[in-house]
GROMACS .gro file of C-alpha atoms in nm:
model
  208
    1UNK     CA    1  11.886  10.646   8.742
    2UNK     CA    2  11.668  10.478   8.477
    3UNK     CA    3  11.653  10.454   8.099
    4UNK     CA    4  11.321  10.523   7.925
    5UNK     CA    5  11.298  10.469   7.549
    6UNK     CA    6  11.667  10.555   7.508
    7UNK     CA    7  11.655  10.856   7.739
    8UNK     CA    8  11.854  10.858   8.061
    9UNK     CA    9  11.667  11.002   8.358
   10UNK     CA   10  11.846  11.086   8.684
   11UNK     CA   11  11.649  11.230   8.980
   12UNK     CA   12  11.849  11.455   9.213
   13UNK     CA   13  11.793  11.729   9.467
   14UNK     CA   14  11.955  12.049   9.589
   15UNK     CA   15  12.021  12.138   9.953
   16UNK     CA   16  11.970  12.513   9.991
   17UNK     CA   17  11.933  12.725  10.303
   18UNK     CA   18  11.579  12.815  10.194
   19UNK     CA   19  11.486  12.447  10.155
   20UNK     CA   20  11.568  12.130   9.965
   21UNK     CA   21  11.403  12.073   9.626
   22UNK     CA   22  11.408  11.815   9.345
   23UNK     CA   23  11.526  11.821   8.985
   24UNK     CA   24  11.550  11.567   8.705
   25UNK     CA   25  11.855  11.541   8.478
   26UNK     CA   26  11.789  11.402   8.130
   27UNK     CA   27  12.038  11.272   7.875
   28UNK     CA   28  11.960  11.187   7.514
   29UNK     CA   29  12.317  11.092   7.420
   30UNK     CA   30  12.399  10.799   7.649
   31UNK     CA   31  12.512  11.022   7.935
   32UNK     CA   32  12.749  11.248   7.743
   33UNK     CA   33  12.546  11.559   7.829
   34UNK     CA   34  12.261  11.632   8.069
   35UNK     CA   35  11.979  11.887   8.078
   36UNK     CA   36  11.828  11.981   8.414
   37UNK     CA   37  11.452  12.013   8.469
   38UNK     CA   38  11.325  12.141   8.804
   39UNK     CA   39  11.021  11.979   8.967
   40UNK     CA   40  10.789  12.273   9.044
   41UNK     CA   41  10.670  12.319   9.400
   42UNK     CA   42  10.903  12.050   9.531
   43UNK     CA   43  11.051  12.233   9.830
   44UNK     CA   44  11.096  11.978  10.113
   45UNK     CA   45  11.027  11.691   9.863
   46UNK     CA   46  11.347  11.496   9.799
   47UNK     CA   47  11.496  11.157   9.707
   48UNK     CA   48  11.257  11.124   9.414
   49UNK     CA   49  11.216  10.776   9.264
   50UNK     CA   50  11.044  10.716   8.932
   51UNK     CA   51  10.856  10.431   8.761
   52UNK     CA   52  10.696  10.412   8.419
   53UNK     CA   53  10.325  10.327   8.418
   54UNK     CA   54  10.130  10.122   8.166
   55UNK     CA   55  10.002  10.435   7.986
   56UNK     CA   56  10.358  10.559   7.928
   57UNK     CA   57  10.348  10.832   8.192
   58UNK     CA   58  10.610  10.856   8.467
   59UNK     CA   59  10.508  10.834   8.831
   60UNK     CA   60  10.733  10.969   9.106
   61UNK     CA   61  10.731  10.940   9.484
   62UNK     CA   62  10.918  11.171   9.724
   63UNK     CA   63  11.050  11.167  10.077
   64UNK     CA   64  10.907  11.459  10.277
   65UNK     CA   65  11.138  11.668  10.495
   66UNK     CA   66  10.825  11.759  10.694
   67UNK     CA   67  10.777  11.396  10.804
   68UNK     CA   68  10.409  11.391  10.710
   69UNK     CA   69  10.324  11.192  10.395
   70UNK     CA   70  10.488  11.052  10.083
   71UNK     CA   71  10.433  11.298   9.798
   72UNK     CA   72  10.370  11.206   9.433
   73UNK     CA   73  10.410  11.371   9.093
   74UNK     CA   74  10.343  11.272   8.731
   75UNK     CA   75  10.517  11.347   8.399
   76UNK     CA   76  10.365  11.286   8.057
   77UNK     CA   77  10.661  11.399   7.847
   78UNK     CA   78  10.935  11.158   7.958
   79UNK     CA   79  11.040  11.360   8.260
   80UNK     CA   80  11.081  11.706   8.112
   81UNK     CA   81  10.791  11.854   8.308
   82UNK     CA   82  10.620  11.739   8.627
   83UNK     CA   83  10.306  11.815   8.823
   84UNK     CA   84  10.346  11.982   9.160
   85UNK     CA   85  10.399  11.704   9.419
   86UNK     CA   86  10.085  11.618   9.614
   87UNK     CA   87  10.027  11.435   9.941
   88UNK     CA   88   9.944  11.067   9.905
   89UNK     CA   89   9.795  10.824  10.156
   90UNK     CA   90  10.113  10.647  10.276
   91UNK     CA   91  10.280  10.828  10.568
   92UNK     CA   92  10.640  10.941  10.570
   93UNK     CA   93  10.882  10.999  10.856
   94UNK     CA   94  11.143  11.198  10.662
   95UNK     CA   95  11.304  10.870  10.568
   96UNK     CA   96  11.386  10.716  10.232
   97UNK     CA   97  11.130  10.512  10.036
   98UNK     CA   98  11.139  10.323   9.707
   99UNK     CA   99  10.877  10.210   9.458
  100UNK     CA  100  10.903   9.959   9.173
  101UNK     CA  101  10.669   9.835   8.902
  102UNK     CA  102  10.616   9.459   8.912
  103UNK     CA  103  10.589   9.250   8.592
  104UNK     CA  104  10.209   9.237   8.630
  105UNK     CA  105  10.191   9.617   8.633
  106UNK     CA  106  10.125   9.657   9.005
  107UNK     CA  107  10.339   9.897   9.206
  108UNK     CA  108  10.526   9.780   9.517
  109UNK     CA  109  10.631  10.044   9.772
  110UNK     CA  110  10.871   9.988  10.061
  111UNK     CA  111  10.857  10.256  10.333
  112UNK     CA  112  10.837  10.326  10.706
  113UNK     CA  113  10.472  10.325  10.810
  114UNK     CA  114  10.513  10.610  11.058
  115UNK     CA  115  10.476  10.987  11.062
  116UNK     CA  116  10.503  11.292  11.283
  117UNK     CA  117  10.139  11.356  11.191
  118UNK     CA  118  10.058  11.053  11.405
  119UNK     CA  119  10.304  11.153  11.681
  120UNK     CA  120  10.524  10.851  11.608
  121UNK     CA  121  10.857  10.967  11.746
  122UNK     CA  122  11.111  10.914  12.021
  123UNK     CA  123  11.312  11.169  12.216
  124UNK     CA  124  11.683  11.178  12.134
  125UNK     CA  125  11.958  11.386  12.287
  126UNK     CA  126  12.204  11.594  12.087
  127UNK     CA  127  12.464  11.818  12.252
  128UNK     CA  128  12.270  11.821  12.576
  129UNK     CA  129  11.937  11.906  12.415
  130UNK     CA  130  11.641  11.677  12.349
  131UNK     CA  131  11.448  11.672  12.022
  132UNK     CA  132  11.183  11.460  11.855
  133UNK     CA  133  11.304  11.203  11.602
  134UNK     CA  134  11.043  11.026  11.383
  135UNK     CA  135  11.034  10.650  11.427
  136UNK     CA  136  11.189  10.437  11.154
  137UNK     CA  137  10.973  10.139  11.231
  138UNK     CA  138  10.785   9.949  11.109
  139UNK     CA  139  10.922   9.890  10.759
  140UNK     CA  140  10.621   9.815  10.539
  141UNK     CA  141  10.552   9.681  10.189
  142UNK     CA  142  10.243   9.819  10.013
  143UNK     CA  143  10.080   9.734   9.680
  144UNK     CA  144   9.889   9.951   9.432
  145UNK     CA  145   9.688   9.819   9.139
  146UNK     CA  146   9.591  10.161   8.998
  147UNK     CA  147   9.920  10.333   8.927
  148UNK     CA  148   9.976  10.469   9.276
  149UNK     CA  149   9.635  10.629   9.328
  150UNK     CA  150   9.551  10.396   9.618
  151UNK     CA  151   9.747  10.149   9.833
  152UNK     CA  152   9.487   9.907   9.974
  153UNK     CA  153   9.727   9.625  10.059
  154UNK     CA  154  10.016   9.657  10.302
  155UNK     CA  155  10.202   9.443  10.551
  156UNK     CA  156  10.497   9.499  10.781
  157UNK     CA  157  10.826   9.346  10.671
  158UNK     CA  158  11.016   9.447  10.986
  159UNK     CA  159  10.879   9.564  11.321
  160UNK     CA  160  11.061   9.693  11.628
  161UNK     CA  161  11.256   9.424  11.811
  162UNK     CA  162  11.456   9.421  12.133
  163UNK     CA  163  11.765   9.564  11.966
  164UNK     CA  164  11.563   9.865  11.845
  165UNK     CA  165  11.490   9.966  12.206
  166UNK     CA  166  11.858  10.050  12.245
  167UNK     CA  167  11.895  10.227  11.908
  168UNK     CA  168  11.738  10.539  11.759
  169UNK     CA  169  11.838  10.437  11.406
  170UNK     CA  170  11.566  10.192  11.309
  171UNK     CA  171  11.510  10.023  10.973
  172UNK     CA  172  11.584  10.253  10.685
  173UNK     CA  173  11.712  10.324  10.332
  174UNK     CA  174  11.519  10.036  10.174
  175UNK     CA  175  11.579   9.922   9.819
  176UNK     CA  176  11.337   9.711   9.615
  177UNK     CA  177  11.358   9.540   9.275
  178UNK     CA  178  11.122   9.321   9.076
  179UNK     CA  179  11.288   8.998   8.974
  180UNK     CA  180  11.199   8.794   8.668
  181UNK     CA  181  10.985   8.569   8.886
  182UNK     CA  182  10.765   8.868   8.969
  183UNK     CA  183  10.860   8.865   9.337
  184UNK     CA  184  10.966   9.182   9.519
  185UNK     CA  185  11.322   9.158   9.652
  186UNK     CA  186  11.398   9.400   9.937
  187UNK     CA  187  11.716   9.508  10.113
  188UNK     CA  188  11.739   9.762  10.396
  189UNK     CA  189  11.964   9.891  10.671
  190UNK     CA  190  11.904   9.698  10.992
  191UNK     CA  191  11.987   9.942  11.273
  192UNK     CA  192  12.294  10.051  11.069
  193UNK     CA  193  12.455   9.724  11.181
  194UNK     CA  194  12.391   9.514  10.871
  195UNK     CA  195  12.197   9.492  10.545
  196UNK     CA  196  11.892   9.269  10.573
  197UNK     CA  197  11.750   9.098  10.264
  198UNK     CA  198  11.393   8.974  10.220
  199UNK     CA  199  11.238   8.788   9.924
  200UNK     CA  200  10.858   8.801   9.929
  201UNK     CA  201  10.557   8.692   9.730
  202UNK     CA  202  10.298   8.954   9.637
  203UNK     CA  203  10.022   8.735   9.778
  204UNK     CA  204  10.191   8.748  10.118
  205UNK     CA  205  10.097   9.117  10.139
  206UNK     CA  206   9.734   9.044  10.054
  207UNK     CA  207   9.698   8.779  10.323
  208UNK     CA  208   9.685   9.034  10.601
   0.00000   0.00000   0.00000
């Protein structure tokens, strides 16, 4: 949830048999009441996270149930209406992502740099049957200087280690904030065994 010029904005999504889709709940009275606004064309696009750009528009990124790419949408009326989500460059493995706006206006995105489009998966067994599960490695930090249009800088924060060979879980559900010092602070699930925390400098991403 975030507050934008006194308006509370809460992204959510519905799980229906015909497909999952996203909505935005908006409150103008400090959370006393909420009005729901559906994101058009958002079937299979879930776990929406929103940042406000320098021009006042809202920029959203979505997890894709199809494990192909991260999808993006824009609102120019404080979240009441949204463009149909479109494919962006960063891949997605049907795993959670998060984006934040840094104090200098750049966007920082934490995500798994893997996708079924690139055949990045492992076989897992469930109830005697094998299926493909998208990899949740590596965990990558990317930077955008143009409001999410392009992501020219990226670097892996966590890559597969020896423990990952014995686990199908991977590195997932990342969270990122921008501290007052301008540095991205990241926390994520490490193989569902612990929460790992990383404090980085933006220039570290550019060095690669």
